[in-house]
Coordinates of N, CA and C in Angstrom, one line a residue:
X1 N -18.7 -6.7 9.0 CA -17.4 -6.8 7.7 C -16.7 -8.0 8.8
X2 N -16.9 -8.2 10.1 CA -15.6 -8.8 10.7 C -17.1 -10.4 10.8
X3 N -18.1 -10.3 10.3 CA -19.6 -10.8 10.4 C -18.7 -11.8 9.6
X4 N -18.1 -11.4 7.7 CA -18.5 -11.9 6.7 C -16.7 -12.1 6.6
X5 N -15.5 -12.0 7.1 CA -14.7 -12.9 7.1 C -14.5 -13.3 8.5
X6 N -15.2 -13.8 9.1 CA -15.4 -15.3 10.3 C -16.2 -15.9 9.2
X7 N -17.5 -16.2 8.3 CA -18.1 -16.9 7.9 C -17.4 -17.4 6.7
X8 N -16.2 -16.3 6.2 CA -15.1 -16.9 4.9 C -14.5 -17.4 5.4
X9 N -13.5 -17.9 6.6 CA -13.2 -18.5 7.1 C -13.1 -19.9 7.7
X10 N -14.3 -19.5 8.0 CA -15.3 -20.9 8.7 C -15.4 -21.5 7.1
X11 N -15.7 -21.0 6.5 CA -16.4 -21.7 5.0 C -15.0 -22.3 4.3
X12 N -14.0 -21.7 4.1 CA -12.6 -22.0 3.7 C -12.4 -23.1 4.6
X13 N -12.5 -23.2 5.8 CA -11.7 -24.1 6.8 C -12.5 -25.6 7.1
X14 N -14.6 -25.3 6.5 CA -14.8 -25.9 5.9 C -14.1 -26.6 4.2
X15 N -14.3 -26.2 4.1 CA -13.9 -26.7 2.4 C -12.5 -27.2 2.8
X16 N -11.6 -27.1 3.8 CA -10.4 -27.8 4.0 C -11.0 -29.1 4.3
X17 N -10.7 -29.5 5.0 CA -11.7 -30.4 5.8 C -12.3 -31.6 4.8
X18 N -13.1 -31.1 4.7 CA -13.9 -31.4 3.4 C -12.7 -32.5 2.1
X19 N -12.1 -30.9 1.7 CA -11.3 -31.4 0.5 C -10.0 -33.1 1.0
X20 N -9.8 -32.5 2.7 CA -8.9 -33.2 3.0 C -9.3 -35.0 3.2
X21 N -10.6 -34.9 3.4 CA -11.3 -36.1 3.5 C -11.6 -37.1 2.4
X22 N -10.9 -36.5 1.1 CA -11.1 -36.9 -0.4 C -10.4 -36.7 -1.0
X23 N -10.2 -37.3 -2.4 CA -9.5 -37.2 -3.3 C -10.0 -35.5 -4.2
X24 N -8.9 -34.8 -3.8 CA -9.6 -33.5 -4.2 C -8.9 -33.5 -5.2
X25 N -9.9 -32.8 -6.2 CA -9.5 -32.7 -7.7 C -9.8 -31.5 -8.7
X26 N -9.4 -31.0 -9.5 CA -9.4 -29.9 -10.3 C -10.7 -30.3 -11.1
X27 N -12.4 -28.9 -11.0 CA -13.4 -29.2 -11.5 C -12.8 -29.4 -13.3
X28 N -13.9 -30.0 -13.8 CA -14.0 -30.5 -14.9 C -14.4 -29.3 -15.6
X29 N -14.3 -29.4 -17.6 CA -14.1 -27.9 -17.9 C -15.6 -28.2 -18.5
X30 N -15.6 -27.1 -18.3 CA -15.9 -25.5 -18.5 C -15.3 -25.8 -17.0
X31 N -14.5 -24.6 -16.8 CA -14.7 -24.0 -15.2 C -15.5 -22.7 -14.9
X32 N -16.3 -23.2 -14.1 CA -17.5 -22.3 -13.3 C -16.5 -20.8 -13.2
X33 N -15.5 -21.1 -12.0 CA -14.7 -20.2 -11.1 C -14.0 -19.3 -12.2
X34 N -14.0 -18.2 -11.6 CA -13.6 -16.7 -12.0 C -11.2 -17.1 -11.6
X35 N -11.5 -18.0 -10.4 CA -9.9 -18.3 -10.1 C -9.7 -19.1 -9.7
X36 N -10.0 -20.0 -8.6 CA -9.8 -21.7 -8.1 C -11.0 -22.5 -7.6
X37 N -11.0 -23.1 -8.8 CA -11.9 -24.6 -8.3 C -11.6 -25.9 -7.8
X38 N -12.2 -26.4 -6.5 CA -11.7 -27.7 -6.5 C -13.0 -28.2 -6.6
X39 N -12.8 -29.4 -6.8 CA -14.1 -30.9 -6.1 C -14.2 -31.7 -4.8
X40 N -15.1 -31.5 -4.4 CA -15.4 -31.6 -2.6 C -15.3 -33.2 -2.0
X41 N -15.1 -33.2 -0.9 CA -16.2 -34.7 -0.8 C -17.4 -35.6 -1.4
X42 N -18.0 -34.3 -1.7 CA -19.1 -34.3 -1.9 C -19.5 -34.9 -3.2
X43 N -18.3 -34.1 -4.2 CA -17.8 -34.0 -5.9 C -19.0 -33.4 -6.4
X44 N -19.2 -31.5 -5.4 CA -18.7 -30.5 -5.8 C -18.5 -29.7 -5.8
X45 N -18.9 -28.9 -7.0 CA -17.2 -27.7 -7.6 C -17.4 -26.9 -6.3
X46 N -16.3 -26.6 -5.9 CA -16.4 -25.3 -5.3 C -15.5 -24.8 -5.3
X47 N -15.7 -23.1 -5.3 CA -14.5 -21.9 -6.3 C -14.3 -20.8 -5.2
X48 N -13.3 -20.6 -4.9 CA -12.2 -19.9 -3.8 C -11.4 -19.1 -4.9
X49 N -11.3 -17.9 -3.6 CA -10.4 -17.4 -4.4 C -9.1 -16.5 -3.9
X50 N -7.9 -16.4 -4.8 CA -6.7 -16.5 -4.4 C -6.5 -15.4 -3.1
X51 N -5.6 -15.0 -2.3 CA -5.2 -14.3 -1.2 C -5.3 -12.6 -1.5
X52 N -5.7 -11.8 -1.1 CA -6.3 -10.2 -1.9 C -7.7 -10.3 -2.3
X53 N -7.9 -11.0 -2.3 CA -9.8 -11.4 -3.6 C -10.5 -11.5 -2.2
X54 N -11.8 -11.9 -3.4 CA -13.0 -12.2 -1.4 C -13.9 -12.8 -2.8
X55 N -14.6 -14.0 -2.6 CA -15.7 -14.7 -3.3 C -17.4 -13.8 -3.6
X56 N -17.7 -13.7 -4.3 CA -19.2 -12.5 -4.7 C -20.1 -13.6 -4.5
X57 N -21.3 -13.3 -4.1 CA -22.7 -13.7 -3.7 C -22.9 -14.7 -4.8
X58 N -22.4 -15.0 -5.6 CA -23.3 -15.4 -7.4 C -21.6 -17.1 -6.8
X59 N -20.6 -17.1 -6.3 CA -20.4 -18.5 -5.5 C -18.3 -18.8 -6.8
X60 N -18.9 -17.9 -8.0 CA -18.1 -17.6 -8.5 C -17.3 -16.4 -9.2
X61 N -17.3 -15.8 -8.9 CA -16.5 -14.4 -9.1 C -16.2 -14.0 -7.9
X62 N -14.5 -14.0 -7.6 CA -13.6 -13.2 -7.2 C -13.2 -11.6 -8.2
X63 N -13.8 -10.8 -6.1 CA -12.6 -9.4 -6.8 C -12.2 -8.9 -6.0
X64 N -11.3 -7.5 -6.2 CA -9.7 -7.6 -5.6 C -11.1 -6.7 -4.0
X65 N -10.1 -7.2 -3.3 CA -10.3 -6.7 -2.2 C -9.5 -5.9 -1.9
X66 N -9.8 -4.1 -1.5 CA -9.2 -2.6 -1.0 C -8.7 -2.8 0.2
X67 N -7.6 -3.0 0.3 CA -7.0 -3.0 1.4 C -7.2 -1.4 1.9
X68 N -7.0 -0.6 1.1 CA -6.6 0.7 1.6 C -8.2 1.0 2.5
X69 N -8.8 0.3 1.8 CA -9.9 1.1 1.8 C -10.7 0.7 2.9
X70 N -10.3 0.1 3.0 CA -10.5 -1.2 4.8 C -9.8 -1.4 5.5
X71 N -8.9 -0.3 5.2 CA -7.9 -0.4 7.3 C -7.6 -1.1 7.5
X72 N -7.4 -2.3 6.3 CA -7.0 -3.3 6.7 C -4.8 -3.4 6.0
X73 N -4.2 -2.5 5.6 CA -3.0 -2.4 4.8 C -1.8 -1.6 5.5
X74 N -1.6 -0.9 7.4 CA -1.2 -1.1 8.1 C 0.2 0.0 7.6
X75 N -0.4 0.4 6.5 CA 0.5 1.9 5.5 C 0.1 3.0 6.5
X76 N 1.6 3.6 6.7 CA 1.8 4.9 7.7 C 1.3 6.0 7.4
X77 N 1.6 6.6 5.8 CA 0.8 6.9 4.9 C 0.2 7.1 3.8
X78 N 0.5 6.2 3.3 CA -0.4 6.8 1.4 C -0.2 5.4 1.5
X79 N -1.5 4.7 1.4 CA -1.7 3.5 1.0 C -2.6 3.1 -0.9
X80 N -1.8 2.4 -1.5 CA -2.4 2.3 -3.0 C -2.8 0.6 -3.1
X81 N -3.6 1.0 -3.5 CA -4.4 -0.9 -4.1 C -3.7 -1.3 -5.0
X82 N -3.9 -2.6 -5.3 CA -2.8 -3.3 -6.3 C -4.7 -3.8 -6.7
X83 N -4.1 -5.0 -8.0 CA -5.3 -6.3 -8.2 C -4.6 -7.5 -6.8
X84 N -5.2 -7.8 -5.9 CA -4.7 -8.5 -5.2 C -4.2 -8.0 -3.8
X85 N -3.5 -6.8 -3.7 CA -2.6 -6.6 -2.6 C -2.9 -5.4 -2.4
X86 N -1.5 -5.1 -2.1 CA -2.0 -2.7 -1.7 C -0.6 -2.5 -1.8
X87 N 0.5 -1.5 -1.8 CA 1.2 -1.3 -1.4 C 1.3 0.5 -0.5
X88 N 2.4 0.5 0.5 CA 3.0 1.4 0.5 C 3.7 3.0 0.5
X89 N 3.7 3.8 0.7 CA 4.5 5.2 -0.1 C 4.2 6.0 1.4
X90 N 5.3 7.4 1.8 CA 5.2 7.9 1.5 C 4.7 9.3 1.1
X91 N 4.8 10.3 2.0 CA 4.8 12.0 1.3 C 5.9 12.4 0.7
X92 N 6.0 13.4 -0.3 CA 7.4 14.3 -0.1 C 7.9 14.4 1.3
X93 N 9.1 13.9 1.2 CA 9.9 14.7 2.3 C 10.2 13.8 2.9
X94 N 9.3 12.1 2.6 CA 9.2 11.2 3.4 C 10.1 9.8 2.7
X95 N 10.7 8.7 3.7 CA 10.7 7.6 2.5 C 10.1 6.8 3.5
X96 N 10.0 5.3 3.3 CA 10.2 4.2 4.3 C 11.8 4.1 4.6
X97 N 12.2 3.5 5.8 CA 13.2 3.7 6.1 C 14.0 1.9 5.8
X98 N 12.4 0.9 5.4 CA 12.7 -0.1 4.4 C 12.0 -0.8 3.9
X99 N 12.4 -0.5 2.7 CA 10.9 -1.0 1.8 C 10.1 -2.4 1.7
X100 N 11.0 -2.6 1.9 CA 10.8 -4.7 1.9 C 9.5 -4.6 3.5
X101 N 9.8 -3.1 4.5 CA 8.8 -3.9 5.3 C 8.1 -2.7 5.4
X102 N 6.9 -1.5 4.5 CA 6.0 -1.2 3.8 C 5.3 -0.9 5.3
X103 N 5.0 -1.6 6.3 CA 4.1 -1.2 7.2 C 5.0 -0.2 8.3
X104 N 6.5 -0.2 8.7 CA 6.8 0.8 9.2 C 6.5 2.1 9.0
X105 N 7.2 2.5 10.2 CA 6.9 4.4 9.9 C 7.4 5.0 8.9
X106 N 7.2 6.4 8.1 CA 7.8 7.1 7.3 C 8.9 8.1 8.3
X107 N 10.1 7.6 7.7 CA 10.9 9.0 8.2 C 11.3 10.1 7.6
X108 N 11.6 11.3 8.4 CA 11.6 12.2 7.6 C 13.7 12.2 6.8
X109 N 13.5 12.6 5.1 CA 14.5 13.3 4.4 C 15.2 13.9 4.7
X110 N 16.5 14.0 5.6 CA 17.0 15.4 5.5 C 18.1 15.4 4.2
X111 N 17.2 16.4 3.3 CA 17.5 17.1 2.4 C 18.9 17.5 2.4
X112 N 19.1 18.3 3.6 CA 20.3 18.9 3.6 C 21.6 18.0 3.5
X113 N 21.5 16.8 3.3 CA 22.7 15.9 3.7 C 23.2 15.6 1.9
X114 N 22.1 16.5 1.2 CA 22.5 15.9 -0.5 C 22.7 17.1 -0.7
X115 N 24.0 17.7 -1.1 CA 24.6 18.6 -1.3 C 23.7 20.0 -1.2
X116 N 24.0 19.7 0.3 CA 24.0 21.5 0.7 C 21.7 21.8 1.0
X117 N 21.6 20.7 0.7 CA 20.1 20.5 -0.4 C 20.2 21.6 -0.9
X118 N 20.8 21.8 -1.7 CA 21.0 22.9 -3.1 C 21.3 24.4 -2.8
X119 N 21.3 24.4 -1.8 CA 21.1 25.7 -1.1 C 22.7 26.4 -1.2
X120 N 22.8 27.7 -1.5 CA 23.6 28.8 -1.7 C 25.1 28.8 -0.5
X121 N 24.6 28.7 1.1 CA 25.1 28.7 2.2 C 24.1 28.2 2.8
X122 N 23.3 28.1 4.0 CA 22.9 27.0 4.9 C 21.7 26.5 4.6
X123 N 21.4 25.1 5.1 CA 20.6 24.6 5.0 C 19.9 23.8 6.0
X124 N 18.3 24.0 6.2 CA 18.1 23.9 7.6 C 16.9 22.5 7.4
X125 N 17.6 21.7 8.1 CA 16.5 19.9 7.3 C 15.0 20.6 8.8
X126 N 13.6 20.5 8.2 CA 12.7 21.1 8.6 C 11.9 19.4 8.5
X127 N 10.8 18.9 9.4 CA 9.9 17.7 8.8 C 9.4 17.6 8.0
X128 N 9.6 16.8 7.5 CA 8.7 16.8 5.0 C 10.0 18.1 4.6
X129 N 10.5 18.8 4.6 CA 11.1 19.4 4.0 C 12.3 19.8 4.5
X130 N 12.6 20.8 3.8 CA 14.1 22.1 4.3 C 14.0 23.5 3.9
X131 N 14.8 24.3 4.8 CA 14.7 25.7 4.4 C 15.6 26.4 4.2
X132 N 16.4 27.0 3.2 CA 17.5 27.7 2.8 C 17.5 29.4 3.8
X133 N 18.7 29.4 4.1 CA 19.6 30.8 4.2 C 20.3 31.3 4.6
X134 N 20.4 32.5 4.0 CA 21.5 33.2 4.1 C 22.6 33.3 5.2
X135 N 24.0 33.5 5.2 CA 24.9 34.1 6.0 C 24.9 35.5 5.8
X136 N 25.1 36.5 7.5 CA 25.1 37.8 7.6 C 26.1 38.4 6.3
X137 N 24.9 39.5 5.0 CA 25.6 40.1 4.6 C 25.2 39.2 3.2
X138 N 25.4 38.0 3.1 CA 24.7 37.3 1.7 C 23.2 38.3 1.0
X139 N 23.3 38.2 -0.1 CA 21.9 38.8 -1.3 C 21.2 36.8 -0.7
X140 N 19.9 37.1 -0.7 CA 18.6 36.5 -0.6 C 18.8 36.4 -1.6
X141 N 19.0 34.8 -2.4 CA 18.4 34.5 -3.8 C 17.6 33.4 -3.9
X142 N 15.8 34.0 -5.0 CA 14.6 33.3 -4.6 C 14.8 31.7 -4.9
X143 N 14.9 30.7 -4.6 CA 15.5 29.6 -5.1 C 13.8 29.2 -6.3
X144 N 12.6 29.7 -5.5 CA 11.2 29.2 -6.2 C 11.5 29.7 -7.5
X145 N 12.7 31.2 -7.8 CA 12.4 31.6 -9.4 C 13.2 30.4 -10.2
X146 N 13.9 29.1 -10.0 CA 14.9 28.0 -10.7 C 14.3 27.1 -10.3
X147 N 12.5 26.5 -11.9 CA 12.4 24.8 -12.0 C 11.6 25.1 -10.3
X148 N 11.2 26.2 -9.6 CA 10.1 26.1 -8.4 C 11.2 25.6 -7.1
X149 N 11.8 26.1 -7.0 CA 13.9 25.4 -6.0 C 13.0 23.8 -5.9
X150 N 12.1 23.0 -6.8 CA 12.8 21.7 -6.8 C 12.1 21.0 -6.3
X151 N 10.9 22.0 -5.8 CA 9.5 21.2 -5.1 C 8.3 21.0 -5.8
X152 N 8.6 20.1 -5.6 CA 7.1 19.1 -6.3 C 5.5 19.9 -6.1
X153 N 5.8 20.7 -5.0 CA 3.7 21.5 -4.7 C 4.8 22.7 -4.8
X154 N 4.1 23.9 -4.2 CA 4.6 24.7 -3.9 C 5.8 25.0 -2.9
X155 N 6.4 25.9 -3.7 CA 7.4 26.7 -3.2 C 7.3 28.2 -2.8
X156 N 7.8 28.2 -1.2 CA 8.0 29.2 -0.4 C 9.3 29.8 0.0
X157 N 9.6 30.8 -1.1 CA 11.2 31.3 -0.1 C 11.4 31.6 0.9
X158 N 12.0 31.8 1.9 CA 12.4 32.5 2.8 C 13.7 32.9 2.9
X159 N 13.6 33.2 4.0 CA 15.2 34.6 4.5 C 15.7 34.9 3.0

């Protein structure tokens, strides 16, 4: 993988040098490239790709790079590949502190800060979730009986 990136970089740099020494122009129609086509100093048509894509062996077709699968994403919890890019997100109970900086670590959401977590008495924040508890002498209400306790997955009634 590292060798392939180096070859692509060298090819890109050589292509850039050749183009800077010539009147680079767009390829005449029909354009053989799936994305970018330029004419180099030797008047050859050269295909290249937008960021997030890689040129295939046929030297004309660009396909998406799966940054998530290749570990190029820097996402803390969840990486979702998209055409030419990727998105970072967090597991339920966590959030990105700054969505414009998705490489930051996901942080626990304190569900108890919002309407006491929906708890009747006491709300205790735990990593990635929360738990409700009753004061002494109160009757436990099984929050899981009502809309799965608002949980996305399994609800576990405690106390």
